[in-house]
Amino acid sequence: MVEESQKLSFHPASPPGCKIELPSRNICLDIMQQLRSVMFPGYFRLSEFSDDGMVFHVGAILDRVAIDLQEQIRRGFCFECAGDGNLEHCTTRAETITRAFVDKIPDVMGLLAADVQAAYDGDPAAKSPGETIFCYPGIFAITNHRIAHELFKLGVPVIPRIISENAHSVSGIDIHPGARIGRSFFIDHGTGVVIGETAVIGDRVRIYQGVTLGAKSFPLDENGNPVKGIDRHPVIEDDVVIYAGATILGRITVGARSVIGGNVWLTQSVPPDSSISQGKELKTGKKQQN
Amino acid sequence: MVEESQKLSFHPASPPGCKIELPSRNICLDIMQQLRSVMFPGYFRLSEFSDDGMVFHVGAILDRVAIDLQEQIRRGFCFECAGDGNLEHCTTRAETITRAFVDKIPDVMGLLAADVQAAYDGDPAAKSPGETIFCYPGIFAITNHRIAHELFKLGVPVIPRIISENAHSVSGIDIHPGARIGRSFFIDHGTGVVIGETAVIGDRVRIYQGVTLGAKSFPLDENGNPVKGIDRHPVIEDDVVIYAGATILGRITVGARSVIGGNVWLTQSVPPDSSISQGKELKTGKKQQN
Amino acid sequence: MVEESQKLSFHPASPPGCKIELPSRNICLDIMQQLRSVMFPGYFRLSEFSDDGMVFHVGAILDRVAIDLQEQIRRGFCFECAGDGNLEHCTTRAETITRAFVDKIPDVMGLLAADVQAAYDGDPAAKSPGETIFCYPGIFAITNHRIAHELFKLGVPVIPRIISENAHSVSGIDIHPGARIGRSFFIDHGTGVVIGETAVIGDRVRIYQGVTLGAKSFPLDENGNPVKGIDRHPVIEDDVVIYAGATILGRITVGARSVIGGNVWLTQSVPPDSSISQGKELKTGKKQQN
Amino acid sequence: MVEESQKLSFHPASPPGCKIELPSRNICLDIMQQLRSVMFPGYFRLSEFSDDGMVFHVGAILDRVAIDLQEQIRRGFCFECAGDGNLEHCTTRAETITRAFVDKIPDVMGLLAADVQAAYDGDPAAKSPGETIFCYPGIFAITNHRIAHELFKLGVPVIPRIISENAHSVSGIDIHPGARIGRSFFIDHGTGVVIGETAVIGDRVRIYQGVTLGAKSFPLDENGNPVKGIDRHPVIEDDVVIYAGATILGRITVGARSVIGGNVWLTQSVPPDSSISQGKELKTGKKQQN
Amino acid sequence: MVEESQKLSFHPASPPGCKIELPSRNICLDIMQQLRSVMFPGYFRLSEFSDDGMVFHVGAILDRVAIDLQEQIRRGFCFECAGDGNLEHCTTRAETITRAFVDKIPDVMGLLAADVQAAYDGDPAAKSPGETIFCYPGIFAITNHRIAHELFKLGVPVIPRIISENAHSVSGIDIHPGARIGRSFFIDHGTGVVIGETAVIGDRVRIYQGVTLGAKSFPLDENGNPVKGIDRHPVIEDDVVIYAGATILGRITVGARSVIGGNVWLTQSVPPDSSISQGKELKTGKKQQN
Amino acid sequence: MVEESQKLSFHPASPPGCKIELPSRNICLDIMQQLRSVMFPGYFRLSEFSDDGMVFHVGAILDRVAIDLQEQIRRGFCFECAGDGNLEHCTTRAETITRAFVDKIPDVMGLLAADVQAAYDGDPAAKSPGETIFCYPGIFAITNHRIAHELFKLGVPVIPRIISENAHSVSGIDIHPGARIGRSFFIDHGTGVVIGETAVIGDRVRIYQGVTLGAKSFPLDENGNPVKGIDRHPVIEDDVVIYAGATILGRITVGARSVIGGNVWLTQSVPPDSSISQGKELKTGKKQQN
């Protein structure tokens, strides 16, 4: 009984014309793969082409990405407001957003360049920046995040989440598309990292596997439902290092240059230059490294 | 020397006729993909077809699933009892089981409908039930589990494990096919969750990443080998919430409506309505949320 | 500005002739798949062939693996020393290494045979060694590791890392190719396991999900950069068991036959036959099992 | 100069909205493949399914064919009247035509059944009707033709031609979609056969490789352009046999039961029961056979 | 009505157990592709492997071909005698035939070597034997024929026809699998060539496009059906050349070293060293060449 | 014995370094497909892209074609002069030729534009130039020919033949890459057309299926081998029409504006404005049309 009604609710209550308009996970992931090849032209696909031809290849990829992405965004709107029926409006909005996104690509490339450098500098085992692009799950995850975040800021539904869940599946790193992350960010190993929707992370922050930047609690409205849109995740200031397994909960602030030790459970703000540890061995200036 | 003998033991001691009978991981995963499209007809593949044609598509998929699944089950038996040689018996058994499984599909659809609703209700960030079907690793994992569990109950070898390990690889959530899980179950984020074979979970339970429902110890028989078939994992009653990183070990009971805090280490039963926390901040009615 | 220069550094400063020489992740992973079918001939692909033909199939696969691997190794050198230009030298070196690697394959097969047996013996839920080959993430990860480790010892750049990161992505188990691991090693569940580059693990060691064998700290040189090549990860002696979530940091030694309990945080050496636990329930001879 | 302008004319003068609307050859050929599996359910793909499930598979295929075909027909209209811009009208028309076509499928199946029987009866080398379905280029060509002809009669542009040219490429048999062909038609060998647009062929006709049913000449209008829509190809009455290499030109009639010998050049009508030969060996009742 | 019954006759009257046993055209063509790579190891696929490894690759291909071919042959029997139900007998017969076929492969390689040499010698435009292997439709067709003919002689149903029709489709050359063709045979251009089932061709024969070696007439039995198994196609003796478009019909003999001119229509035997032409220009020793 | 030695000669006598250097048929055909999409941007693949992006897509395709083609040409030289060992020389030559070829592409586009127009004008059944691009085997064949001919003129080995044989297989039209063909050329139906290496065809020529422009005879040198490099195929002047099945042999000239009737056998030159027919019906100004 209940099942029957629920089952029906799976199917977006769409008018026939909207029937085939759900976004395609595969196409979204192909778009990400195309963007990755543009972001790191020496590493994915494009490496085989000539210098002279590079401008054409990048142009061609971006043109195709724009066409595909616009269609997926349009479908994303259809997915959200299924039944609204204002097909034309969706198309126009998708077009505007796609253009705005494409304009942001150079900025994203700049941010990723700094992330790669941070990974190379931060891991003594890294032999070259190239190795981090090729092999590091942290670079995979932050690439997906920076793109998903731009789409999130532009109000695109569903697709940012598809992109971030792809990174989650591949790397074990779960960053909500809404999280604001500064320059030169580095996640090492990464499995089990969770970064919540309203988290704010400064520049040159470094975190290790199993770190949670979560919410501690949230106020309920009169109906017992959580109040939406409240900042409920931590603020991590510049140059902070957070070691493996640390759990940081709630809208607290970790002051600049602080070091949070492995497995630490932290629910209160700490001032800049703090050194918090579960045991006693960890001191500022020394670093745990796996 | 030793290697040589061991190496040989890799190869199931099969009679020639059984040579080509190992189950195919790829076909098992394709069957899962087909079933997913039937479970959530608006979301995977089937979305592109007409309403009139839907009954044919679902019927055609289920017919093909039944044929493929029966063959894989038959191979699974061959895998297990390699050398028994009673090919005909295996075939008959596979046919009976496949029919029983197909009969269970509507029930599984009902359970999944409730799981999707639970995910939507449980995560304030979720915009629609559809988004959870499309993007949430917890929904991916529970879908695989509910199907694997039906096959497990029917005595199918190997294949339930292939299905659950696929979910493990994709989502980082490791649920043994034997675990009994009630209605409206929701796992958020999910990476690192481990749920053991004899765990029992009630209705409307919610758990977060890194939670372990494991065994604490198990008695050995006279040969020093673990005694099989003993209930060794926790019982989680209705409406319990377990926050990230909590470890619950042994055949203990977590009473209904209890809240287990993040990183808690629990090896003793707790009565209904308990609130267990590592720190002091967490109280009943408030909720940690990432 | 900064971005621009950084961006350029993404692209290996290669002479035109080296343009197309980056290793291919897909080919490396295909090589792994081929090797897996040789390592476990009854389980991947080869199961369908005749006994008489097996020697041809194995020979053909190994010949193809050798050709592909040699090319990838050559590209790996090109990747590392981009611009050195000594193409011929790279080719010769790649050829020598490939031969040395192929000679090691029988040894690796012997080690994997023992690992499979350990998984079967160590998990009461395992129905047959075959099931562990087919389904267990721990067997997937150790297969990749044993091959990556041989390549690492032979000085191959990048490729061992591609192989180990593939295991990381699929299984959630992150083993640095440099780690030295003894016979009959078993990782259960595995998500979140991290094993560092200079870790040394004895024979018959068993570890569970979420275990870290990491570095605690490392000395800096006069420029503030970490000194490379220092042994900074734990030594785990024979027959040790380490339960889920334990964190063991630094160049300490865990003595033979010790049992490290779940979620333990350990930064000091412990003598043989120790039993370390967070709570008090765990004693030697009893075992936690999920 | 001239080239430039011509080049531009390649590109249909389409409004931006019609840009992506050209039919897809690959999809048209996939539709043909799907229809073939429905027409001959024992031979292409469907053979692997259960009897119980067959109705679902056929229904599912036809539903998918209808969706794909409607889209291709719509594009076909766009292709023809590029620039007309009445998108909605095209869609409606495509829908109506697709329905009419689907209604004709049972008739086409009946015709093809008779063609298969004719091939089996007509070639002493044929071991079973099944062999002709599986192997005979003549059956391939007539299957494509009967479907293309239905679409042609419904006024579908381009797509009938794509279908008939596919048969031409595969079998060397070139039948214009407009040709009207009776029951139990058989083409043996087939390479080089050409049947023109206004040809009319009766029941139980048999022709061999290299036969041309062409136009001899056609009147020009005042501008020197050929007048369209004139019947200019032969009428072949019931039970005629035409041997290899015969050329029959113009709107002439070959009377029922006539036999036209190999390499004969015929531009005048012949009465029923005629026997026309290049040499003298061929008489009614004897038959050339390759 | 009639259609309905005919339609049913499409479906081989098979018992349920034989349902999925029809041969697969795609697998048959893949077998051909595999055999081609063995026949011409420098040209198809195998070119990329090492000399040392070649024996393994050839062995592996042949093992796989034997397994696949045996299955297809078994299905072929099932196809023919659908309903006979003697599954075991079919399997045994398929196994015996497959072995006999594999034993013939070296002979076929020898014949093809001579055909390639003949193509190279016979066409002044050919730059190397390799070019003929790579590009000449005549070599493609004769390769298919020589393999199909071996299977035909062994009594394999359907599959020889599938192989020969594949050559027909690709090259426009239609050789019945039953035709007996001597050494060093060369077909130039080839489109439209038809060679009938009982044709016999000597050594070093050369023919051009559009040549038919057909049957002129055949006696009917008391029921008006053609009598089967009668030699009804020409015998072409050694060193004959037949130019484009010539039609040779009936069980006649073209004597050794004869030259048959373009478009000649021949239905009577000619003695050795004849020169037959439509016009008068062609004399022995001069050659038409395209 | 003989076989053995012949078999060995299949394998180009290549030094080890040249082992993997044979051209790839598949890559050559992919290059053709890419070029087709550039030649007819509205029809193959490119139709889905934006006008703004078109320049990038065309540039990207041409860059990739140039890279792939250069490699295939290099391999073609290796194929021809196997064993010469001057690898560097081959590379340089391939590079020069590839550049020269790319420079010719605009000219080829101009020629194809005129051919498309000729097909549209020449066939009253053609609804639009687009339909001829999409469906007409004659356009397929002439596109391949015009590209193969440019490569032939540049001295590229093997690859022109691969391209022309592809057209032969698909369309049944066999044009040697060496044939010189003027502007606005149209082949209707096309099956069985053969145009020899030294044929010369003027502007606005139209030919039908089964037409041969072949060699009649050729002088032998003292060793009895044909003398190479002699003009031995017909010269067809401007505005000639040649109907189906006509055979024109030897270095004769068909004068401008002549009409050669169906099945005519012609071995002598004819003056301009001739009308040659087998029967009597055909006169200048009237046209046979299929």
mmCIF file of C-alpha atoms in Angstrom, chain D residues 28-225:
data_model
loop_
_atom_site.group_PDB
_atom_site.id
_atom_site.type_symbol
_atom_site.label_atom_id
_atom_site.label_comp_id
_atom_site.label_asym_id
_atom_site.label_seq_id
_atom_site.Cartn_x
_atom_site.Cartn_y
_atom_site.Cartn_z
ATOM 1 C CA CYS D 28 18.509 4.070 -39.015
ATOM 2 C CA LEU D 29 20.572 0.932 -39.490
ATOM 3 C CA ASP D 30 20.089 -0.037 -35.853
ATOM 4 C CA ILE D 31 16.343 0.316 -36.357
ATOM 5 C CA MET D 32 16.628 -2.045 -39.327
ATOM 6 C CA GLN D 33 18.551 -4.513 -37.182
ATOM 7 C CA GLN D 34 15.875 -4.351 -34.505
ATOM 8 C CA LEU D 35 13.138 -4.867 -37.067
ATOM 9 C CA ARG D 36 15.001 -7.808 -38.539
ATOM 10 C CA SER D 37 15.014 -9.438 -35.097
ATOM 11 C CA VAL D 38 11.261 -8.973 -34.876
ATOM 12 C CA MET D 39 10.637 -10.192 -38.402
ATOM 13 C CA PHE D 40 12.684 -13.361 -37.900
ATOM 14 C CA PRO D 41 12.492 -13.918 -34.145
ATOM 15 C CA GLY D 42 14.282 -17.220 -34.247
ATOM 16 C CA TYR D 43 17.356 -15.840 -35.992
ATOM 17 C CA PHE D 44 18.564 -12.494 -34.791
ATOM 18 C CA ARG D 45 19.135 -11.873 -31.083
ATOM 19 C CA LEU D 46 15.721 -12.965 -29.860
ATOM 20 C CA SER D 47 16.633 -16.614 -30.182
ATOM 21 C CA GLU D 48 18.132 -16.561 -26.711
ATOM 22 C CA PHE D 49 14.998 -15.640 -24.832
ATOM 23 C CA SER D 50 12.241 -17.722 -23.335
ATOM 24 C CA ASP D 51 8.935 -18.395 -25.040
ATOM 25 C CA ASP D 52 7.095 -16.804 -22.140
ATOM 26 C CA GLY D 53 9.161 -13.675 -22.385
ATOM 27 C CA MET D 54 8.992 -13.333 -26.161
ATOM 28 C CA VAL D 55 5.946 -11.097 -26.162
ATOM 29 C CA PHE D 56 7.727 -8.681 -23.844
ATOM 30 C CA HIS D 57 10.863 -8.640 -25.942
ATOM 31 C CA VAL D 58 8.995 -8.062 -29.163
ATOM 32 C CA GLY D 59 6.887 -5.372 -27.497
ATOM 33 C CA ALA D 60 9.949 -3.696 -26.036
ATOM 34 C CA ILE D 61 11.776 -3.733 -29.351
ATOM 35 C CA LEU D 62 8.795 -2.318 -31.214
ATOM 36 C CA ASP D 63 8.317 0.414 -28.617
ATOM 37 C CA ARG D 64 11.952 1.404 -28.929
ATOM 38 C CA VAL D 65 11.863 1.187 -32.713
ATOM 39 C CA ALA D 66 8.809 3.442 -32.759
ATOM 40 C CA ILE D 67 10.521 6.057 -30.576
ATOM 41 C CA ASP D 68 13.743 6.020 -32.538
ATOM 42 C CA LEU D 69 12.044 5.893 -35.910
ATOM 43 C CA GLN D 70 9.742 8.794 -35.096
ATOM 44 C CA GLU D 71 12.770 10.903 -34.222
ATOM 45 C CA GLN D 72 14.567 9.934 -37.418
ATOM 46 C CA ILE D 73 11.498 10.665 -39.515
ATOM 47 C CA ARG D 74 11.176 14.047 -37.851
ATOM 48 C CA ARG D 75 14.776 14.754 -38.725
ATOM 49 C CA GLY D 76 14.176 13.518 -42.208
ATOM 50 C CA PHE D 77 11.498 16.193 -42.653
ATOM 51 C CA CYS D 78 13.863 18.753 -41.211
ATOM 52 C CA PHE D 79 16.478 17.557 -43.696
ATOM 53 C CA GLU D 80 14.135 18.028 -46.602
ATOM 54 C CA CYS D 81 12.425 21.272 -45.797
ATOM 55 C CA ALA D 82 15.320 22.790 -43.878
ATOM 56 C CA GLY D 83 14.425 26.279 -42.917
ATOM 57 C CA ASP D 84 10.696 25.829 -42.884
ATOM 58 C CA GLY D 85 10.903 26.072 -39.143
ATOM 59 C CA ASN D 86 7.542 24.489 -38.441
ATOM 60 C CA LEU D 87 9.076 22.161 -35.883
ATOM 61 C CA GLU D 88 5.800 21.256 -34.288
ATOM 62 C CA HIS D 89 4.229 20.280 -37.564
ATOM 63 C CA CYS D 90 7.154 17.988 -38.335
ATOM 64 C CA THR D 91 6.809 16.301 -34.967
ATOM 65 C CA THR D 92 3.115 15.646 -35.409
ATOM 66 C CA ARG D 93 3.585 14.320 -38.905
ATOM 67 C CA ALA D 94 6.397 12.050 -37.782
ATOM 68 C CA GLU D 95 4.192 10.652 -35.050
ATOM 69 C CA THR D 96 1.307 9.913 -37.396
ATOM 70 C CA ILE D 97 3.562 8.223 -39.899
ATOM 71 C CA THR D 98 5.331 6.139 -37.308
ATOM 72 C CA ARG D 99 2.022 4.772 -36.089
ATOM 73 C CA ALA D 100 0.920 3.954 -39.612
ATOM 74 C CA PHE D 101 4.211 2.197 -40.206
ATOM 75 C CA VAL D 102 3.970 0.096 -37.050
ATOM 76 C CA ASP D 103 0.494 -0.985 -38.130
ATOM 77 C CA LYS D 104 1.995 -2.309 -41.349
ATOM 78 C CA ILE D 105 4.565 -4.541 -39.670
ATOM 79 C CA PRO D 106 2.385 -7.676 -39.584
ATOM 80 C CA ASP D 107 1.766 -7.388 -43.328
ATOM 81 C CA VAL D 108 5.473 -7.044 -43.976
ATOM 82 C CA MET D 109 6.121 -10.122 -41.855
ATOM 83 C CA GLY D 110 3.682 -12.063 -43.989
ATOM 84 C CA LEU D 111 5.364 -10.943 -47.196
ATOM 85 C CA LEU D 112 8.793 -11.844 -45.895
ATOM 86 C CA ALA D 113 7.583 -15.277 -44.845
ATOM 87 C CA ALA D 114 6.581 -15.892 -48.438
ATOM 88 C CA ASP D 115 9.909 -14.536 -49.730
ATOM 89 C CA VAL D 116 11.809 -16.920 -47.471
ATOM 90 C CA GLN D 117 9.758 -19.829 -48.712
ATOM 91 C CA ALA D 118 10.414 -18.740 -52.298
ATOM 92 C CA ALA D 119 14.167 -18.643 -51.680
ATOM 93 C CA TYR D 120 14.079 -22.085 -50.143
ATOM 94 C CA ASP D 121 11.974 -23.511 -52.959
ATOM 95 C CA GLY D 122 13.930 -21.707 -55.659
ATOM 96 C CA ASP D 123 17.426 -22.778 -54.722
ATOM 97 C CA PRO D 124 18.065 -26.539 -54.625
ATOM 98 C CA ALA D 125 21.201 -25.831 -52.589
ATOM 99 C CA ALA D 126 19.206 -24.359 -49.715
ATOM 100 C CA LYS D 127 18.988 -26.812 -46.837
ATOM 101 C CA SER D 128 16.279 -25.049 -44.824
ATOM 102 C CA PRO D 129 14.302 -21.793 -44.855
ATOM 103 C CA GLY D 130 16.466 -20.822 -41.895
ATOM 104 C CA GLU D 131 19.609 -20.960 -43.982
ATOM 105 C CA THR D 132 18.197 -18.419 -46.407
ATOM 106 C CA ILE D 133 17.320 -16.050 -43.567
ATOM 107 C CA PHE D 134 20.761 -16.405 -42.125
ATOM 108 C CA CYS D 135 22.915 -16.306 -45.220
ATOM 109 C CA TYR D 136 21.196 -15.171 -48.416
ATOM 110 C CA PRO D 137 21.920 -11.660 -49.666
ATOM 111 C CA GLY D 138 18.607 -11.713 -51.513
ATOM 112 C CA ILE D 139 16.688 -12.127 -48.263
ATOM 113 C CA PHE D 140 18.709 -9.335 -46.678
ATOM 114 C CA ALA D 141 17.920 -7.031 -49.584
ATOM 115 C CA ILE D 142 14.207 -7.804 -49.807
ATOM 116 C CA THR D 143 13.816 -7.343 -46.041
ATOM 117 C CA ASN D 144 15.314 -3.883 -46.294
ATOM 118 C CA HIS D 145 13.252 -3.145 -49.371
ATOM 119 C CA ARG D 146 9.892 -4.160 -47.934
ATOM 120 C CA ILE D 147 10.459 -1.895 -44.931
ATOM 121 C CA ALA D 148 11.899 0.962 -46.979
ATOM 122 C CA HIS D 149 8.960 0.674 -49.378
ATOM 123 C CA GLU D 150 6.408 1.091 -46.560
ATOM 124 C CA LEU D 151 8.221 4.223 -45.395
ATOM 125 C CA PHE D 152 8.422 5.447 -48.990
ATOM 126 C CA LYS D 153 4.689 5.036 -49.441
ATOM 127 C CA LEU D 154 4.117 7.029 -46.256
ATOM 128 C CA GLY D 155 6.140 9.902 -47.714
ATOM 129 C CA VAL D 156 9.157 9.625 -45.425
ATOM 130 C CA PRO D 157 12.155 11.404 -46.940
ATOM 131 C CA VAL D 158 15.779 10.191 -47.017
ATOM 132 C CA ILE D 159 15.373 7.280 -44.601
ATOM 133 C CA PRO D 160 14.039 4.784 -47.165
ATOM 134 C CA ARG D 161 17.062 5.597 -49.266
ATOM 135 C CA ILE D 162 19.444 5.081 -46.356
ATOM 136 C CA ILE D 163 17.867 1.681 -45.791
ATOM 137 C CA SER D 164 17.981 0.626 -49.419
ATOM 138 C CA GLU D 165 21.562 1.838 -49.879
ATOM 139 C CA ASN D 166 22.538 -0.231 -46.856
ATOM 140 C CA ALA D 167 21.180 -3.316 -48.612
ATOM 141 C CA HIS D 168 22.983 -2.230 -51.775
ATOM 142 C CA SER D 169 26.290 -1.973 -49.937
ATOM 143 C CA VAL D 170 25.896 -5.279 -48.108
ATOM 144 C CA SER D 171 24.415 -7.373 -50.907
ATOM 145 C CA GLY D 172 25.236 -5.560 -54.137
ATOM 146 C CA ILE D 173 21.500 -5.456 -54.850
ATOM 147 C CA ASP D 174 20.170 -1.971 -55.599
ATOM 148 C CA ILE D 175 16.369 -1.703 -55.324
ATOM 149 C CA HIS D 176 14.828 1.751 -55.309
ATOM 150 C CA PRO D 177 12.425 2.112 -52.343
ATOM 151 C CA GLY D 178 9.667 3.047 -54.765
ATOM 152 C CA ALA D 179 9.649 -0.244 -56.669
ATOM 153 C CA ARG D 180 6.452 -2.282 -56.166
ATOM 154 C CA ILE D 181 7.258 -5.961 -55.674
ATOM 155 C CA GLY D 182 4.725 -8.783 -55.332
ATOM 156 C CA ARG D 183 4.705 -11.866 -53.115
ATOM 157 C CA SER D 184 7.266 -14.672 -53.074
ATOM 158 C CA PHE D 185 10.069 -12.746 -54.719
ATOM 159 C CA PHE D 186 13.514 -14.313 -54.967
ATOM 160 C CA ILE D 187 16.859 -12.858 -56.068
ATOM 161 C CA ASP D 188 19.707 -15.357 -56.299
ATOM 162 C CA HIS D 189 23.357 -14.256 -55.888
ATOM 163 C CA GLY D 190 22.241 -10.744 -56.558
ATOM 164 C CA THR D 191 25.413 -8.736 -57.136
ATOM 165 C CA GLY D 192 24.752 -6.007 -59.666
ATOM 166 C CA VAL D 193 20.963 -6.216 -59.673
ATOM 167 C CA VAL D 194 19.343 -2.800 -60.248
ATOM 168 C CA ILE D 195 15.576 -2.256 -59.939
ATOM 169 C CA GLY D 196 14.312 1.220 -60.727
ATOM 170 C CA GLU D 197 11.848 3.455 -58.913
ATOM 171 C CA THR D 198 8.717 2.815 -61.002
ATOM 172 C CA ALA D 199 9.301 -0.886 -61.682
ATOM 173 C CA VAL D 200 6.327 -3.152 -60.953
ATOM 174 C CA ILE D 201 6.966 -6.822 -60.214
ATOM 175 C CA GLY D 202 4.265 -9.477 -59.881
ATOM 176 C CA ASP D 203 4.076 -12.536 -57.664
ATOM 177 C CA ARG D 204 6.511 -15.447 -57.674
ATOM 178 C CA VAL D 205 9.111 -13.666 -59.822
ATOM 179 C CA ARG D 206 12.706 -14.931 -59.692
ATOM 180 C CA ILE D 207 15.752 -12.970 -60.872
ATOM 181 C CA TYR D 208 19.505 -13.570 -60.892
ATOM 182 C CA GLN D 209 22.661 -11.515 -60.447
ATOM 183 C CA GLY D 210 23.351 -8.593 -62.752
ATOM 184 C CA VAL D 211 19.776 -8.092 -63.897
ATOM 185 C CA THR D 212 18.772 -4.494 -64.616
ATOM 186 C CA LEU D 213 15.157 -3.300 -64.643
ATOM 187 C CA GLY D 214 15.956 0.208 -65.840
ATOM 188 C CA ALA D 215 14.678 3.206 -67.749
ATOM 189 C CA LYS D 216 15.462 3.526 -71.437
ATOM 190 C CA SER D 217 14.897 7.181 -71.993
ATOM 191 C CA PHE D 218 12.788 9.936 -70.581
ATOM 192 C CA PRO D 219 11.201 13.023 -72.049
ATOM 193 C CA LEU D 220 12.715 16.402 -71.234
ATOM 194 C CA ASP D 221 10.681 19.455 -70.337
ATOM 195 C CA GLU D 222 11.100 22.846 -71.999
ATOM 196 C CA ASN D 223 14.179 23.526 -69.842
ATOM 197 C CA GLY D 224 15.881 20.326 -70.873
ATOM 198 C CA ASN D 225 15.333 18.803 -67.448
#
